[in-house]
XYZ file of C-alpha atoms in Angstrom:
460
model
C 193.787 414.720 271.765
C 190.525 412.921 271.690
C 191.925 409.858 270.083
C 194.534 409.770 273.073
C 191.713 410.133 275.443
C 189.738 407.088 273.880
C 192.861 404.806 273.773
C 193.582 405.454 277.458
C 189.887 404.523 278.319
C 189.772 401.484 276.339
C 193.171 400.534 277.675
C 191.804 401.091 281.258
C 188.523 398.985 280.300
C 190.350 396.073 279.116
C 192.606 396.409 282.286
C 189.577 396.232 284.323
C 188.275 393.118 282.371
C 191.400 391.210 282.667
C 191.811 392.102 286.594
C 187.941 390.830 286.945
C 188.800 387.731 285.395
C 191.945 387.111 287.032
C 189.730 387.664 290.429
C 187.246 384.958 289.018
C 189.584 382.595 288.065
C 191.299 382.931 291.548
C 188.143 382.494 293.325
C 187.250 379.407 291.313
C 190.946 377.777 292.047
C 190.301 378.543 295.478
C 186.294 377.198 295.932
C 187.364 374.159 293.610
C 188.851 372.408 296.648
C 186.215 373.168 298.666
C 183.745 372.191 296.265
C 185.460 368.928 295.812
C 185.447 367.960 299.289
C 181.743 368.829 299.493
C 181.034 366.429 296.594
C 183.224 363.971 298.240
C 181.359 364.239 301.577
C 178.002 364.002 299.550
C 179.052 360.862 298.075
C 180.210 359.245 300.785
C 176.660 360.032 302.607
C 175.209 358.701 299.512
C 177.065 355.259 299.808
C 176.148 355.161 303.476
C 172.518 355.764 302.547
C 172.715 353.064 299.902
C 174.225 350.615 301.894
C 172.282 347.305 301.700
C 170.105 346.082 304.567
C 171.244 343.145 306.659
C 168.861 340.309 307.052
C 169.259 337.118 308.787
C 169.934 334.196 306.749
C 168.358 330.313 307.670
C 169.177 326.855 306.787
C 166.416 324.435 305.809
C 168.457 321.640 305.151
C 168.783 320.010 308.661
C 166.733 320.277 311.919
C 167.317 323.645 313.906
C 168.835 323.287 317.336
C 167.281 324.073 320.544
C 169.052 327.145 322.500
C 166.935 327.251 325.359
C 163.441 326.891 326.611
C 160.855 327.991 329.624
C 158.834 325.031 330.877
C 158.892 325.282 334.511
C 157.376 328.524 334.580
C 154.292 327.406 333.229
C 153.983 324.030 335.381
C 152.526 325.246 338.417
C 150.020 327.709 337.557
C 146.568 327.251 338.764
C 144.948 327.046 335.137
C 146.423 324.900 332.708
C 148.639 327.538 331.810
C 148.988 326.873 328.016
C 150.514 329.701 326.016
C 148.692 331.794 323.516
C 151.500 333.070 321.198
C 154.974 334.801 321.349
C 156.297 337.923 319.881
C 159.883 339.301 319.748
C 160.316 342.758 320.423
C 161.071 345.206 317.443
C 164.660 345.789 318.641
C 165.074 342.170 319.469
C 166.083 342.408 323.002
C 163.392 340.517 324.615
C 160.412 338.163 323.545
C 156.858 338.750 324.687
C 154.678 335.763 325.612
C 150.773 335.387 326.477
C 149.184 332.673 328.555
C 145.824 331.306 329.403
C 146.683 332.762 333.197
C 146.023 336.282 332.460
C 149.931 337.061 332.590
C 152.253 338.775 329.900
C 155.665 337.372 330.349
C 158.764 339.098 329.123
C 162.073 336.734 328.296
C 165.250 338.672 327.553
C 167.405 337.510 324.930
C 170.160 335.509 326.672
C 173.456 337.442 326.890
C 175.321 334.570 325.111
C 173.563 335.091 321.780
C 174.540 338.832 321.584
C 178.513 337.686 321.134
C 177.354 334.610 318.672
C 178.066 335.106 315.049
C 175.110 336.223 312.926
C 175.092 332.908 311.508
C 177.289 330.302 313.649
C 175.770 329.714 316.979
C 178.549 329.199 319.411
C 176.669 327.975 322.522
C 174.582 329.681 325.160
C 175.028 328.848 328.939
C 171.180 329.647 329.570
C 169.120 326.579 329.311
C 165.980 327.150 331.359
C 164.590 330.771 330.494
C 163.094 332.608 333.167
C 160.938 335.861 332.873
C 162.461 339.137 333.747
C 158.937 340.649 333.910
C 155.297 339.489 334.884
C 152.279 341.696 333.857
C 148.745 340.429 335.450
C 145.894 341.613 333.507
C 142.221 340.959 335.265
C 140.850 338.094 332.886
C 141.806 336.159 329.827
C 143.841 338.104 327.439
C 142.265 338.593 324.035
C 145.047 340.317 322.326
C 148.837 341.935 323.107
C 151.297 343.846 320.684
C 154.523 345.636 320.940
C 154.721 349.270 320.198
C 156.491 349.609 317.107
C 159.268 352.071 317.877
C 160.169 349.960 321.084
C 163.778 350.094 322.003
C 165.564 349.377 325.044
C 167.916 352.095 324.744
C 164.945 354.613 324.582
C 163.025 353.884 327.742
C 160.107 356.124 326.654
C 159.257 353.789 323.885
C 159.219 350.441 325.772
C 155.490 349.970 325.835
C 153.194 347.358 324.736
C 149.362 347.202 324.697
C 146.925 344.503 325.638
C 143.286 343.869 326.000
C 141.451 341.384 328.062
C 138.093 340.241 329.103
C 135.725 342.717 331.100
C 138.773 345.484 330.891
C 139.584 348.605 328.842
C 142.653 348.463 326.579
C 145.993 349.300 328.670
C 149.398 350.478 327.508
C 152.060 348.987 329.807
C 155.368 350.084 330.550
C 157.752 347.129 329.547
C 160.818 348.143 331.328
C 158.925 348.474 334.989
C 155.661 346.775 334.293
C 153.243 349.574 335.767
C 150.278 350.791 333.595
C 151.235 353.749 331.564
C 147.821 354.740 330.096
C 143.886 353.333 329.796
C 141.796 353.557 326.781
C 138.151 353.262 327.643
C 135.530 352.309 325.042
C 131.688 352.219 326.220
C 128.773 350.282 324.670
C 125.227 351.632 324.463
C 124.491 351.387 328.078
C 127.600 353.416 329.119
C 129.623 350.326 330.508
C 132.979 349.372 329.575
C 133.443 347.197 326.699
C 136.636 345.217 326.309
C 138.125 345.178 322.733
C 138.531 341.988 321.032
C 141.549 343.020 318.976
C 144.018 345.623 318.664
C 147.041 347.329 316.711
C 149.266 350.395 317.138
C 149.807 352.294 313.878
C 153.792 351.898 312.441
C 154.322 355.670 313.313
C 153.279 354.853 317.022
C 150.470 357.354 317.222
C 147.109 355.497 316.856
C 145.749 352.289 318.820
C 143.383 350.579 316.606
C 140.772 348.393 318.706
C 138.264 345.760 317.138
C 134.949 345.448 318.426
C 131.404 344.003 317.242
C 130.844 345.912 314.088
C 133.177 348.431 314.580
C 136.667 349.481 314.607
C 137.561 352.315 317.351
C 140.530 354.541 316.739
C 142.351 356.114 319.772
C 145.007 358.816 319.945
C 148.010 357.114 321.928
C 148.744 360.427 323.291
C 145.499 360.963 324.798
C 144.258 358.109 327.045
C 140.706 358.253 328.437
C 137.464 357.246 326.364
C 137.696 359.946 323.641
C 137.912 357.786 320.303
C 136.921 357.864 316.578
C 134.281 355.112 316.090
C 134.324 353.451 312.511
C 131.458 350.969 311.704
C 132.426 348.481 309.747
C 128.614 347.198 308.622
C 127.371 349.473 305.781
C 123.668 351.046 306.461
C 123.406 352.679 302.954
C 123.416 349.224 300.995
C 125.826 350.729 298.676
C 129.643 350.761 299.914
C 131.195 347.612 301.138
C 129.808 346.303 304.358
C 131.601 343.864 306.745
C 129.546 342.339 309.804
C 130.803 340.187 312.842
C 133.403 340.982 315.519
C 136.552 342.344 314.413
C 139.270 339.545 315.410
C 142.363 341.066 314.126
C 143.782 344.280 312.477
C 146.862 344.963 310.655
C 148.235 348.144 309.268
C 150.051 348.411 306.095
C 153.483 349.698 307.105
C 154.228 350.498 303.439
C 151.232 352.352 302.791
C 149.909 353.377 306.399
C 147.103 354.885 305.020
C 145.761 351.512 304.459
C 144.460 348.835 307.307
C 142.903 345.568 307.244
C 140.379 344.364 309.991
C 139.223 340.818 310.035
C 136.197 339.155 311.524
C 135.114 335.858 312.949
C 132.659 335.639 309.994
C 135.246 334.880 307.748
C 135.691 338.370 305.635
C 138.803 341.019 305.642
C 138.049 344.387 304.915
C 140.431 346.970 303.654
C 140.051 350.331 305.004
C 141.607 353.930 304.200
C 142.602 356.579 306.455
C 141.734 359.379 307.608
C 138.089 358.379 308.005
C 138.273 354.434 307.698
C 136.554 354.270 304.260
C 135.420 350.815 303.421
C 137.788 350.086 300.124
C 136.721 346.325 299.703
C 135.801 342.804 301.647
C 137.598 339.830 300.933
C 136.058 336.455 301.160
C 137.149 333.233 300.966
C 138.242 331.512 304.516
C 136.354 328.811 305.687
C 136.825 329.681 309.281
C 137.143 332.961 310.893
C 139.941 335.012 310.484
C 142.298 335.036 313.602
C 145.720 336.519 311.906
C 146.695 339.144 309.149
C 149.986 340.297 308.107
C 151.125 342.620 305.346
C 154.235 341.855 303.608
C 157.361 344.464 303.948
C 156.540 345.926 300.365
C 152.902 346.244 300.984
C 151.663 344.439 297.894
C 150.138 341.234 299.557
C 148.273 340.570 302.622
C 148.479 337.354 304.468
C 145.705 335.776 306.401
C 144.917 332.726 308.609
C 141.650 331.394 310.198
C 140.370 329.004 313.014
C 139.829 325.459 311.797
C 141.090 326.729 308.417
C 143.491 324.664 306.778
C 144.806 327.406 304.688
C 146.631 330.505 304.692
C 145.588 333.039 302.049
C 147.649 335.294 299.902
C 145.961 338.325 298.803
C 146.863 340.154 295.686
C 146.439 343.936 296.781
C 146.952 345.126 293.049
C 144.091 343.035 292.135
C 141.643 343.020 295.532
C 139.800 339.833 295.479
C 142.456 337.591 293.837
C 144.268 335.092 295.665
C 147.821 334.697 294.640
C 148.441 331.266 296.649
C 147.537 329.226 299.633
C 149.781 327.440 302.060
C 148.321 324.301 303.471
C 148.945 323.789 307.486
C 146.891 321.773 310.034
C 144.294 323.632 312.223
C 141.756 321.652 313.828
C 140.437 324.039 317.028
C 139.179 327.362 317.063
C 142.338 328.217 318.796
C 144.264 331.341 317.269
C 147.522 330.080 315.535
C 149.921 332.675 314.577
C 151.959 332.871 311.555
C 155.148 335.282 310.782
C 157.511 336.634 308.125
C 161.002 337.150 308.365
C 162.456 340.680 308.315
C 162.770 340.439 304.370
C 159.397 338.967 303.570
C 160.913 336.180 301.905
C 159.863 333.327 304.008
C 156.722 332.790 305.986
C 156.534 330.548 309.092
C 153.385 328.968 310.880
C 152.807 326.602 313.657
C 149.958 324.292 313.527
C 147.928 322.075 316.022
C 150.305 318.928 315.271
C 153.336 320.757 317.012
C 155.229 321.274 313.934
C 156.540 324.657 312.341
C 156.261 324.722 308.376
C 158.147 327.403 306.359
C 157.157 328.539 302.946
C 159.386 330.563 300.317
C 156.854 333.314 299.369
C 159.237 334.358 296.643
C 158.053 331.236 294.338
C 154.606 332.410 294.402
C 155.610 336.083 293.394
C 157.711 334.748 290.479
C 155.379 332.215 289.153
C 152.621 334.829 288.913
C 154.697 336.766 285.922
C 156.272 334.056 284.060
C 155.076 330.964 281.611
C 156.402 328.404 284.361
C 154.519 325.569 284.776
C 154.283 326.457 288.505
C 151.787 329.207 287.125
C 148.825 327.133 287.493
C 149.710 325.819 290.772
C 147.509 327.504 293.932
C 149.227 325.721 296.451
C 153.065 326.922 297.796
C 154.835 323.764 298.341
C 156.721 323.509 301.777
C 160.650 324.710 301.952
C 160.815 323.251 305.669
C 158.835 321.443 308.307
C 160.170 320.533 311.442
C 158.449 319.120 314.809
C 159.073 321.243 317.688
C 156.507 320.426 320.074
C 154.607 317.289 321.511
C 151.420 319.724 321.834
C 149.839 322.320 319.538
C 152.129 324.988 318.272
C 150.367 328.026 318.521
C 153.033 331.100 318.223
C 155.888 331.604 315.816
C 158.229 334.573 315.962
C 161.140 335.422 313.635
C 163.946 337.348 315.518
C 164.608 340.970 313.587
C 168.483 340.747 313.185
C 169.607 336.749 314.336
C 168.402 333.493 312.491
C 166.596 332.791 315.887
C 162.940 331.462 315.899
C 160.620 331.653 319.087
C 157.881 329.329 319.392
C 155.330 328.561 321.861
C 153.048 325.705 322.431
C 149.950 324.366 324.375
C 146.190 324.191 324.300
C 143.365 323.249 326.431
C 142.906 319.735 327.425
C 139.978 317.893 329.089
C 140.352 314.650 330.527
C 136.844 313.376 329.416
C 136.120 312.630 325.719
C 133.727 315.345 324.189
C 131.282 314.867 321.663
C 131.306 316.417 318.316
C 129.180 319.009 319.287
C 131.384 321.067 321.389
C 133.219 324.068 320.128
C 131.156 323.638 316.760
C 129.245 326.535 317.329
C 128.598 328.873 314.469
C 128.980 332.301 316.650
C 131.292 334.619 315.670
C 132.339 334.765 319.213
C 136.180 334.467 320.108
C 136.190 330.608 321.324
C 139.905 330.527 320.542
C 140.874 327.885 323.464
C 138.511 324.999 322.338
C 139.368 322.026 324.168
C 141.265 318.959 322.429
C 139.194 315.953 321.408
C 142.135 313.566 321.743
C 142.083 310.256 323.639
C 145.386 310.501 325.115
C 146.850 314.206 324.596
C 150.301 315.027 324.943
C 150.694 318.358 326.786
C 153.434 320.566 326.705
C 153.361 324.169 327.698
C 156.458 325.996 326.702
C 158.402 328.638 324.907
C 161.437 327.691 322.915
C 164.182 329.214 321.171
C 165.608 327.667 318.083
C 168.938 328.611 316.119
C 168.105 328.252 312.457
C 171.705 328.366 310.987
C 175.020 326.588 311.521
C 176.192 325.531 314.707
C 179.969 326.054 315.925
C 180.464 322.517 317.116
C 184.031 323.132 318.519
C 182.864 326.109 320.732
C 180.112 324.018 322.639
């Protein structure tokens, strides 16, 4: 009897095991389809993420084509009306230009260019650009910049900042032209002090403003006078120290915890967040530094100065080492801008002779790690050079998604001949509108758009 019961129980156990195995196999077979679908969806998502980013392509074998320009806008101004730079918005829908008359002007991207092929220019019905918006500052504008998240499809991000003589820093609505916020800095006698330079952090949360021997950091969401003051000149004699008026500021987008601040005393300081601790001070410019630009990968920093014929490329992996230089003509104290294309492959700069010059930055990067004869070459060769204005080309800007380049021109001219002492002061003040000392200067105050690739002749 006992043996029979044992046999029966063993059969029941085996039956239960077989039943459990059947259920498990059935569940696995049912879930296999869903699991496979999930993997396919995940693979598709990975493919979307891994899709390469599109960068505009440029042509350097022939002169560029002028698409349209704005000249009449600057002919009837009370002042000389010369331009002081231009900057495309992050979304590429409009161009911001600054002039000596204290006005910021916004020019919309011509509608025909939205329909143009990414490489082939098919013509533009607009020949003379007119500003869609004018923003008036009280005095001469020192510096200006776009909000990094600016998008015409999100009106809350349509913002730009500016600083002008005798005024606090302003944040403007780039859609309506109204004042959105004001950031006030006060000096030792509790008077409003104007910032000489400004920059908004890549996350859009901080506003950096440059002053004499200090950088003030405002919270974008908290207008008013509350700010963090970060002196650049050390008093302990041990840490890195930087004197002079902070002329320009740039934040490393690839490493937002690092920012650079340059001064009119020819130095560049690298600082780290969250307290603005000085990392090092770079020296090497012949004149006061007026413009800074980090590469997209954050590995190098480009800098240019007034009355300085070279743009320097600093290796941030070896602070203090210059990878190479790029020669340009800068004969006055005026701020001459340069810009990087979205990929960081090409650097473009204007000069006081009216030309634009482009360098291939990848040549310099490659030669530093090879046995090429270019290894010993410190000056990067020009990739492209073209005359685009009859006067000083002070502003250049690559479009973010089209092979389109914007330029601005002009400088202060006097009818009489000046002696050599004018504008040669060693002061660290911002004299970036020094008059030209030519006998018969050519005057041209304009904004121009250039197509830097192929042209569809049949469509024209």
